[in-house]
Coordinates of C-alpha atoms in Angstrom, one line a residue:
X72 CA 0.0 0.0 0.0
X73 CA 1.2 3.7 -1.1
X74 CA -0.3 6.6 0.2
X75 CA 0.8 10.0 -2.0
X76 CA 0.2 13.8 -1.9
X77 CA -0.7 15.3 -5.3
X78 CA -2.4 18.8 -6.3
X79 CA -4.2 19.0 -9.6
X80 CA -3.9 22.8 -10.9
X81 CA -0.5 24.4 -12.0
X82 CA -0.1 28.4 -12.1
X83 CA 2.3 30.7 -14.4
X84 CA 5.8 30.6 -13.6
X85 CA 5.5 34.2 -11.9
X86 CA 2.1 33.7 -9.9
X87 CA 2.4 33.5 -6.4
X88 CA -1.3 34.1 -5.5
X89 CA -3.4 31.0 -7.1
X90 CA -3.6 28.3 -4.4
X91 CA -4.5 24.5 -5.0
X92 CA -6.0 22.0 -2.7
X93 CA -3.2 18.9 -2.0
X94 CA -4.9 15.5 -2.5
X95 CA -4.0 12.3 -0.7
X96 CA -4.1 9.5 -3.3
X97 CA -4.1 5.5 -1.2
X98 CA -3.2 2.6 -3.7
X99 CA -2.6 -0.7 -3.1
X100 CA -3.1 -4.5 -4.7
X101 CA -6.3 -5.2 -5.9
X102 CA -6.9 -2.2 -8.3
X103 CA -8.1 0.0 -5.0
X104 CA -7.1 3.9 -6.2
X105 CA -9.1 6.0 -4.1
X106 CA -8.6 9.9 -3.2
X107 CA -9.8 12.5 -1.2
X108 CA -8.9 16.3 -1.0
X109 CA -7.7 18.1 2.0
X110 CA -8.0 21.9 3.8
X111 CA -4.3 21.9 3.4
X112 CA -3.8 24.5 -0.1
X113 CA 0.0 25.7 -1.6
X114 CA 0.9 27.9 -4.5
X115 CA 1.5 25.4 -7.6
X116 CA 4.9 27.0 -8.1
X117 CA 6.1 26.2 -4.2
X118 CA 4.7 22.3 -4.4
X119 CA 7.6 19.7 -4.8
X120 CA 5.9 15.9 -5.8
X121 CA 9.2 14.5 -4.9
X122 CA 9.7 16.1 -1.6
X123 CA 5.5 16.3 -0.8
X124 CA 6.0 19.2 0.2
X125 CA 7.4 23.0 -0.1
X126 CA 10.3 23.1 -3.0
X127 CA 13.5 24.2 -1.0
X128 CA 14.4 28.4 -0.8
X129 CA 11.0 29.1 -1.3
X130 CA 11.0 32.5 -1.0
X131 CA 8.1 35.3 0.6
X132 CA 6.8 32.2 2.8
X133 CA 7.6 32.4 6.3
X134 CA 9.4 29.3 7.7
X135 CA 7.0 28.5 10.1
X136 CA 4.3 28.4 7.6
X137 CA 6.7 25.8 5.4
X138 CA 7.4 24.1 8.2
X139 CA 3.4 23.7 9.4
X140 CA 2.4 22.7 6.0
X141 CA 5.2 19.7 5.5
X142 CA 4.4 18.6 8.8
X143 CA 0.8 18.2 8.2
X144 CA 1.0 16.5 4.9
X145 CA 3.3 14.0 6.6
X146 CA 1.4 13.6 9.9
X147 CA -1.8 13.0 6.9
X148 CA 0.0 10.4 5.7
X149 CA 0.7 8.4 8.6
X150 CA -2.3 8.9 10.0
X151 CA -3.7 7.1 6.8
X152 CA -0.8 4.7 6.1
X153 CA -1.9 3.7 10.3
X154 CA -5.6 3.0 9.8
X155 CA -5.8 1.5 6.4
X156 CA -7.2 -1.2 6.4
X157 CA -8.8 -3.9 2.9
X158 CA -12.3 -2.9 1.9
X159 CA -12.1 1.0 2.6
X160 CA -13.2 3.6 -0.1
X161 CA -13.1 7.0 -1.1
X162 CA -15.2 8.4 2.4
X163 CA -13.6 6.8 4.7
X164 CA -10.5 8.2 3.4
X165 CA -12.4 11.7 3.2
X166 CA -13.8 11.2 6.6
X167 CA -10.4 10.4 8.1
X168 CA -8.7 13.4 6.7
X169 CA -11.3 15.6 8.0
X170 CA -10.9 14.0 11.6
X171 CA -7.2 15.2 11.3
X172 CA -8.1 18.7 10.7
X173 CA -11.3 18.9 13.0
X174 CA -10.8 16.4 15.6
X175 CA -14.3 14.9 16.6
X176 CA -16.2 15.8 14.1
X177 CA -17.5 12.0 13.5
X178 CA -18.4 11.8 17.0
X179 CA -20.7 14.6 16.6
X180 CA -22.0 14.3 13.1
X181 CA -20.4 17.6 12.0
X182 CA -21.2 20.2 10.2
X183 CA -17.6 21.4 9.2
X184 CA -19.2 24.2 6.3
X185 CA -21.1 25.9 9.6
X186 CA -19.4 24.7 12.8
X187 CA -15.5 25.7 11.8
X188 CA -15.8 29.2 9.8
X189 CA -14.3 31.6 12.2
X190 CA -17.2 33.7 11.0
X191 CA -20.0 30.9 12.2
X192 CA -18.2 31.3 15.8
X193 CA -18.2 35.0 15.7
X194 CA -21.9 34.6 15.0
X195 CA -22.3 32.3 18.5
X196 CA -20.2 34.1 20.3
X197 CA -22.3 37.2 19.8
X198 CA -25.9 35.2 20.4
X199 CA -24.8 33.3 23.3
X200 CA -22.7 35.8 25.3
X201 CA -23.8 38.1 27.3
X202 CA -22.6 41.5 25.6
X203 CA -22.8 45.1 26.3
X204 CA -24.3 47.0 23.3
X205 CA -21.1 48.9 22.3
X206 CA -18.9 45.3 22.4
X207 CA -22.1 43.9 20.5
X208 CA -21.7 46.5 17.7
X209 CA -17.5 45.9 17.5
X210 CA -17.7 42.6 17.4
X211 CA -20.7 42.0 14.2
X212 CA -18.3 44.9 12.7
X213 CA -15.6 42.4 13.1
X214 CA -17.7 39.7 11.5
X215 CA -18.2 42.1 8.3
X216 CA -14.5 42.4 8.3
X217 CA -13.8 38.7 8.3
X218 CA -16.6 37.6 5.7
X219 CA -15.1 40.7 3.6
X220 CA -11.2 40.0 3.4
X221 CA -12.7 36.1 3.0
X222 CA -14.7 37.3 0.0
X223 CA -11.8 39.5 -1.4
X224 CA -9.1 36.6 -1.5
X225 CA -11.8 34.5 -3.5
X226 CA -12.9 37.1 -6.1
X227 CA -10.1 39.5 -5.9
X228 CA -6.8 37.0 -5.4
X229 CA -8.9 34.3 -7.0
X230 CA -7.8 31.4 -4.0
X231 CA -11.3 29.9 -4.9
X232 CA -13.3 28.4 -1.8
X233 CA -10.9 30.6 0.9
X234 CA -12.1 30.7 4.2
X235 CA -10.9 30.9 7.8
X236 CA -11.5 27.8 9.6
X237 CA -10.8 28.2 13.5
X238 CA -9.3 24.5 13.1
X239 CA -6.6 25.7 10.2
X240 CA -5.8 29.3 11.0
X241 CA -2.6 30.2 11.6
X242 CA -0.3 32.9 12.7
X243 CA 0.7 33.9 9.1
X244 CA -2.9 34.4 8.4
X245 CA -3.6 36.9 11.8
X246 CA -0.4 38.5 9.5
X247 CA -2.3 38.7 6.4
X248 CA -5.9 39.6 7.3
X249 CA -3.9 42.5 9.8
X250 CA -2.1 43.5 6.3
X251 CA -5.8 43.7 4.2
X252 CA -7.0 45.7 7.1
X253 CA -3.9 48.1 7.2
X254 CA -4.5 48.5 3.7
X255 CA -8.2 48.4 2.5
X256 CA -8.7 51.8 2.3
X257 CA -6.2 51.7 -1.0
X258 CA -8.1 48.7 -2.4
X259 CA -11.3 50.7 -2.4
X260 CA -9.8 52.7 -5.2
X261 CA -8.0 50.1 -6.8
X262 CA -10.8 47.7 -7.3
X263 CA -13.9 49.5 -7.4
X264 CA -16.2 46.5 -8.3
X265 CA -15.6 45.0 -5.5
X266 CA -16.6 47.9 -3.2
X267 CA -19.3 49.0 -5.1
X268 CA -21.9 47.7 -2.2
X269 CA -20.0 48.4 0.6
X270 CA -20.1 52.1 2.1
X271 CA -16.9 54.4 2.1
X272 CA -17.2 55.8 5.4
X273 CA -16.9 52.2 6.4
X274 CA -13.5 50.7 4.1
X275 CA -11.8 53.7 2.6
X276 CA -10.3 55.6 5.6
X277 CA -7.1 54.6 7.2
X278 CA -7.3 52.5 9.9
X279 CA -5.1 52.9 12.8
X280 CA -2.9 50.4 14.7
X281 CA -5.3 50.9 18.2
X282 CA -7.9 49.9 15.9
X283 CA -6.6 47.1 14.2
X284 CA -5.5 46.1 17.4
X285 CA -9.0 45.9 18.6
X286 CA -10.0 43.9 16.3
X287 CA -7.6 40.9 16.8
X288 CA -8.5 41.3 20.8
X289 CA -11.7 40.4 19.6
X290 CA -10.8 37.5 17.3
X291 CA -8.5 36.3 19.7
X292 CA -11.3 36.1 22.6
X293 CA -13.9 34.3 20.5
X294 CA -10.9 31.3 19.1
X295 CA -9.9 31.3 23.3
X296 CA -13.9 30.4 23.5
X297 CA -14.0 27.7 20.8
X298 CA -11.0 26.5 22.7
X299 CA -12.7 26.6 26.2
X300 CA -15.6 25.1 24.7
X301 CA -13.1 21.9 23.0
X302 CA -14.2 22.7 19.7
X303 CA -10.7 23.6 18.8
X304 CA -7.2 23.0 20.0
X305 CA -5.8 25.9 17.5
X306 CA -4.8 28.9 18.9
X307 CA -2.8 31.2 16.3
X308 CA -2.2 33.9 18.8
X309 CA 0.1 31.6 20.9
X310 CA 2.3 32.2 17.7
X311 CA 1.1 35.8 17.2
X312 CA 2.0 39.0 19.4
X313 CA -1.1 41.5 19.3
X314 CA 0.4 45.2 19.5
X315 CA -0.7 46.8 22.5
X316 CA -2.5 49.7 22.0
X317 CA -1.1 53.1 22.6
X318 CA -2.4 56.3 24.1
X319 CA -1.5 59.6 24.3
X320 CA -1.1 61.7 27.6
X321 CA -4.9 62.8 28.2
X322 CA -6.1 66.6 27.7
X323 CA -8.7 68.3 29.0
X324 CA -10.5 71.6 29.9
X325 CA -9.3 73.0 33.0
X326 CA -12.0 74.5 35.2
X327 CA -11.3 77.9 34.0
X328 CA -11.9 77.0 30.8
X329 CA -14.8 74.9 31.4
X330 CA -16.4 77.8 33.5
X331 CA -15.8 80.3 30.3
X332 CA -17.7 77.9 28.0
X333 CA -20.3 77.0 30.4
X334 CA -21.2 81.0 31.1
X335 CA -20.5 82.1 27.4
X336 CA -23.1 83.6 25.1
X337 CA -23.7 81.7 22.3
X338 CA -26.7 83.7 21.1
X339 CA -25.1 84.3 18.0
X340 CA -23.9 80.7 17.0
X341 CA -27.5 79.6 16.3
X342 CA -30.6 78.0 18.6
X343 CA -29.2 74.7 18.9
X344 CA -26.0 75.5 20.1
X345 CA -26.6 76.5 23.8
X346 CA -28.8 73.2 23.8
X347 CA -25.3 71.4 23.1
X348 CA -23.0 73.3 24.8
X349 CA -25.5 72.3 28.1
X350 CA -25.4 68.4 27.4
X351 CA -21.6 69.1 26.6
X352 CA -21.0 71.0 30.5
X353 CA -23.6 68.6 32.2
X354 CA -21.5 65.4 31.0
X355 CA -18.3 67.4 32.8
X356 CA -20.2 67.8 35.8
X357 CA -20.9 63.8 36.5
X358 CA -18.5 61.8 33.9
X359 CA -20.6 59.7 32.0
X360 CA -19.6 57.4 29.2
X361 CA -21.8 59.4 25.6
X362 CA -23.6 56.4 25.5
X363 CA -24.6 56.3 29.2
X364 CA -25.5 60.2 29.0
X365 CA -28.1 59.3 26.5
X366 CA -30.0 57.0 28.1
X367 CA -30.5 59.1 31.2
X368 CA -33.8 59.3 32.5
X369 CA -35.9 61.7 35.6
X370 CA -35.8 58.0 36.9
X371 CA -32.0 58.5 37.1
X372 CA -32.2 61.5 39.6
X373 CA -32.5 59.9 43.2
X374 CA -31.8 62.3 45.9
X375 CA -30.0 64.8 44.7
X376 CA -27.5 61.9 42.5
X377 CA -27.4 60.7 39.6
X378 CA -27.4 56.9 39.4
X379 CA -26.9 54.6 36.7
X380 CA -25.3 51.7 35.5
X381 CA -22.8 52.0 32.9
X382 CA -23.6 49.6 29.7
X383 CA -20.0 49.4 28.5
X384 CA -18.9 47.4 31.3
X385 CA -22.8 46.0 33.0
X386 CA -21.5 42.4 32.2
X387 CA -18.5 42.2 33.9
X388 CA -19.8 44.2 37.3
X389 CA -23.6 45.5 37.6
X390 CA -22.0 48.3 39.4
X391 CA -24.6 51.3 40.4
X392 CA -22.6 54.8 39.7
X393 CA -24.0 57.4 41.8
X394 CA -22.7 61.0 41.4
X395 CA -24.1 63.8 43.5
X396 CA -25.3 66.8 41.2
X397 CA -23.4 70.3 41.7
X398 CA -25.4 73.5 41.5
X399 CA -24.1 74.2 37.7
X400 CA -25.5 70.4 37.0
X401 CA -29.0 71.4 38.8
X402 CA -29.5 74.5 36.8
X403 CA -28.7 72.6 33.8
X404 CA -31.4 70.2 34.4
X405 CA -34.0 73.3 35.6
X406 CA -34.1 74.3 32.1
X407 CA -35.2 70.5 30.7
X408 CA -37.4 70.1 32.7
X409 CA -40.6 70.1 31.2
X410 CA -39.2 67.1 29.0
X411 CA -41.8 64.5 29.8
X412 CA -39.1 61.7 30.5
X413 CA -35.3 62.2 29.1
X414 CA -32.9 64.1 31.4
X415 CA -31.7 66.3 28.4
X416 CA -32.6 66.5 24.9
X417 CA -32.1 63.4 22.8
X418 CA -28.7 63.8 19.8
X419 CA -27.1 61.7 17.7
X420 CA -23.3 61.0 18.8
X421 CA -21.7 62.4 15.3
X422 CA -23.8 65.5 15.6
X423 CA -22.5 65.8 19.3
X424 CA -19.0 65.4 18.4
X425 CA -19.2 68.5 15.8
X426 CA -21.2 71.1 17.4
X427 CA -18.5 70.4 20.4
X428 CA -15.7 71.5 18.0
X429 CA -17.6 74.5 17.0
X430 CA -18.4 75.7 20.4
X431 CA -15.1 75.2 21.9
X432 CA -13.6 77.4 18.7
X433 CA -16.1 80.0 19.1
X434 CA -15.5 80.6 22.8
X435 CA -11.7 80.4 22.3
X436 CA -10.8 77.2 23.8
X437 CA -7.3 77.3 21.6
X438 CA -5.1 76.3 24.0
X439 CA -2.0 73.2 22.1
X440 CA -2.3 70.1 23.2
X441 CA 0.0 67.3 22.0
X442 CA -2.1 64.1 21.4
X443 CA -0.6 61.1 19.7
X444 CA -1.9 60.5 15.8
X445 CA -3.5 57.3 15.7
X446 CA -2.7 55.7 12.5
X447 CA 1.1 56.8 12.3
X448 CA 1.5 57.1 16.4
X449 CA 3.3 60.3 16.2
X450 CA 3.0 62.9 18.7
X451 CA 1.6 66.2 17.0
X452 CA 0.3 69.6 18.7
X453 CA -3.1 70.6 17.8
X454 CA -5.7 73.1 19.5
X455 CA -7.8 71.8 22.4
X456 CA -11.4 72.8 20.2
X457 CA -9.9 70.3 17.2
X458 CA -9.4 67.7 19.0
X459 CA -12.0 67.6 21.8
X460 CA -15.0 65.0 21.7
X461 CA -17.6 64.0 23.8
X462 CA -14.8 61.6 25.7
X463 CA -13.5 65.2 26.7
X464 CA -16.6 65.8 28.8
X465 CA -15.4 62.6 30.7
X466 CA -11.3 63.2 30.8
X467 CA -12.7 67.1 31.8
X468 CA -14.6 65.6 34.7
X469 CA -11.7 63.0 36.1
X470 CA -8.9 64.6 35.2
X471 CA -10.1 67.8 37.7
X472 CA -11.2 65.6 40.1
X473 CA -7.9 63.7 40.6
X474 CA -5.9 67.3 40.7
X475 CA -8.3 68.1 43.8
X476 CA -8.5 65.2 45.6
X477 CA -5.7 62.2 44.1
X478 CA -7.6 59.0 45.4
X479 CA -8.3 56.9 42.0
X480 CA -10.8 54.4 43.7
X481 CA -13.0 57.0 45.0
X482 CA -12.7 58.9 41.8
X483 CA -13.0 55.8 39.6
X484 CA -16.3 55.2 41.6
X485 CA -18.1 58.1 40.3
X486 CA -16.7 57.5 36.7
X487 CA -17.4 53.7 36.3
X488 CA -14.2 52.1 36.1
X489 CA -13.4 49.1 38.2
X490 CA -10.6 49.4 40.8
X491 CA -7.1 49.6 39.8
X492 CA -8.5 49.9 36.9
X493 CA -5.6 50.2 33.6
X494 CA -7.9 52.1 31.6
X495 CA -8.8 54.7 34.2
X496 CA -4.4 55.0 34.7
X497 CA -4.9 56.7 31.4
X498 CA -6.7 59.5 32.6
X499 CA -4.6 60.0 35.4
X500 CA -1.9 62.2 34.4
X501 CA -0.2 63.8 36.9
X502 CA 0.8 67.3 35.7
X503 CA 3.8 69.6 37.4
X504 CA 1.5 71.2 39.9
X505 CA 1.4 68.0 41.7
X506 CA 4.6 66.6 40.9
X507 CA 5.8 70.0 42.5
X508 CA 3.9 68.9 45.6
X509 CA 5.3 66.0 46.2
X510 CA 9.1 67.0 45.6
X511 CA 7.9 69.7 48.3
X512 CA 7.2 67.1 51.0
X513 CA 11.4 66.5 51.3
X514 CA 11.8 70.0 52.2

């Protein structure tokens, strides 16, 4: 008995993008010639019949992706040269190559085509786990992003049937679908057919790293739950190093300059404006998350607090936030309210994020901040009304808090954040005054 790897389709000499299946091939006496094709897939031009495997000096193919692929096609061929056995046809052999790549899939009856696309398991994850409705959002963006760069290698690279099974993906490819993400936003111009359903806002702008970043977090935590669950034992990311986000030193109005935009006149900016520049000061009075402040309800005033429980993190620890209301934050909410239910009038977050901009121009909130770019992580100085954003209300309300009173827990219970939080460490800057405070203490 002989058992043989083959592939069927050949390329041009110089195309390294066209990818064929690899075949096992069993023969022995009796006229028995049966095959059946694998997941594993090479470019014809690598593929060596004599050495079943990678030609040697292959080059623009990673050694540990050679390496992976040689090993499998030899582990296959063991594994079939050890159960072969007279009287066995073409499924067996097909069932006993897709027990190598999906081990227990027999047992269970399988369903390889739903159970093992990474983009089925995104799907699960999402249904079955508990989720607040920001993670909810990232994650389904995440799934358009997979079932995207999936559809792009088959129609654009032409690697026919290309998907990413949770059972076969490997470090090299978290390299590649990081690379398509990096550089989408160049494809949209150079293959406009492709796009033509999808909209720009959503593929043609630059990503940046913290994003991209996000986004394998994300993949990484639903393959650690196919894992946990024993659907898998793959885990690319024991292979691949996720770059940790990076963040800028925070910036954020001082209490001057919050008190000059709170008591400005905006009368000749237009009706809306005051109405904004209101929600903008009463989220710098208690801290909110934008999506929190949105939601807020009369119901949400108790005794002179506002409590509430912040969505972003109501999964991890149903904590109640309770943050007494100043006599700016009271006024604020005297003049809403003969709203019959909302706090403060409803907006839509882009909206928010612009007429913020134009208020802090108009009132002269100029001061240079340095922030760090996000999609070449340089630091560049910019004035404060360019860069602010509704997360400014929040960094405006901590950020002064902490200069007054420097106890992070007690602070970081008003804002939402868990204790010892990291994220909350990022709002914590400690500027000269109180560096100057503590060098005083040796005196």
């Amino acid at each position: 008995m002989k058992v043989t790897a083959f592939i069927r389709k050949t390329a041009a000499k110089n195309n390294i993008t066209d990818q064929a299946r690899v075949y096992f091939r069993v023969r022995d006496i009796g006229g028995v010639d049966i095959k059946a094709v694998s997941e594993l897939s090479i470019n014809p031009n690598h593929w060596s019949p004599e050495r079943q495997g990678y030609k040697p000096r292959v080059a623009l193919v990673s050694e540990e992706k050679k390496m992976n692929f040689d090993k499998d096609v030899q582990q296959i061929t063991h594994l079939i040269t050890k159960e072969y056995h007279r009287g066995v046809d073409g499924s067996w052999l097909k069932g006993l190559i897709e027990e190598y790549h999906h081990p227990g899939i027999n047992a269970r009856g399988g369903n390889r085509a739903d159970e093992y696309l990474l983009s089925y398991q995104i799907r699960k994850y999402v249904e079955e786990t508990p989720l607040a409705d920001e993670s909810r959002k990232h994650h389904l963006d995440n799934l358009n992003k997979v079932l995207r760069y999936e559809r792009f290698r088959h129609e654009v690279l032409h690697q026919r049937g290309f998907h990413l099974c949770i059972d076969t993906v490997t470090a090299d490819d978290i390299r590649d679908f990081k690379l398509w993400m990096q550089e989408e936003h160049r494809y949209v111009d150079i293959y406009p057919v492709f796009y033509r359903n999808e909209v720009r806002r959503n593929v043609g702008q630059k990503r940046s790293e913290n994003s991209m970043s996000g986004s394998l977090y994300r993949i990484r935590t639903v393959i650690k739950w196919c894992v946990k669950r024993r659907l898998t034992r793959n885990n690319p990311f024991d292979q691949y190093q996720i770059a940790r986000p990076m963040y800028g030193d925070p910036f954020y109005l001082t209490l001057e300059e919050r008190d000059k935009v709170y008591y400005a006149d905006l009368s000749g900016m237009g009706a809306t404006y005051p109405v904004y520049r209101d929600i903008f000061m009463f989220q710098c009075l208690i801290g909110c998350r934008v999506s929190d402040l949105n939601r807020l309800t009369k119901a949400n005033i108790v005794d002179g607090f506002v409590e509430y429980i912040p969505q972003k993190t109501k999964m991890e620890h149903a904590n109640t936030v309770r943050v007494p209301l100043n006599q700016k934050a009271r006024d604020i909410l005297e003049r809403y309210k003969d709203l019959e239910n909302a706090l403060l009038p409803r907006f839509s977050h882009f909206g928010y994020n612009k007429k913020i901009k134009e208020i802090l121009k108009y009132v002269g909130i100029d001061r240079t901040v340095i922030v760090l770019d996000p999609k070449t992580r340089v630091d560049v100085a910019k004035p404060l009304y360019e860069v602010a954003s509704t997360h400014t209300a929040r960094k405006t309300f901590i950020g002064n808090l902490y200069r007054q009173v420097k106890d992070p827990n007690l602070i970081a219970s008003m804002s939402g954040h868990s204790e010892g939080s990291r994220a909350f460490a990022r709002y914590r800057k400690i500027d000269d005054e109180m560096k100057k405070e503590l060098v005083s203490l040796l005196d």
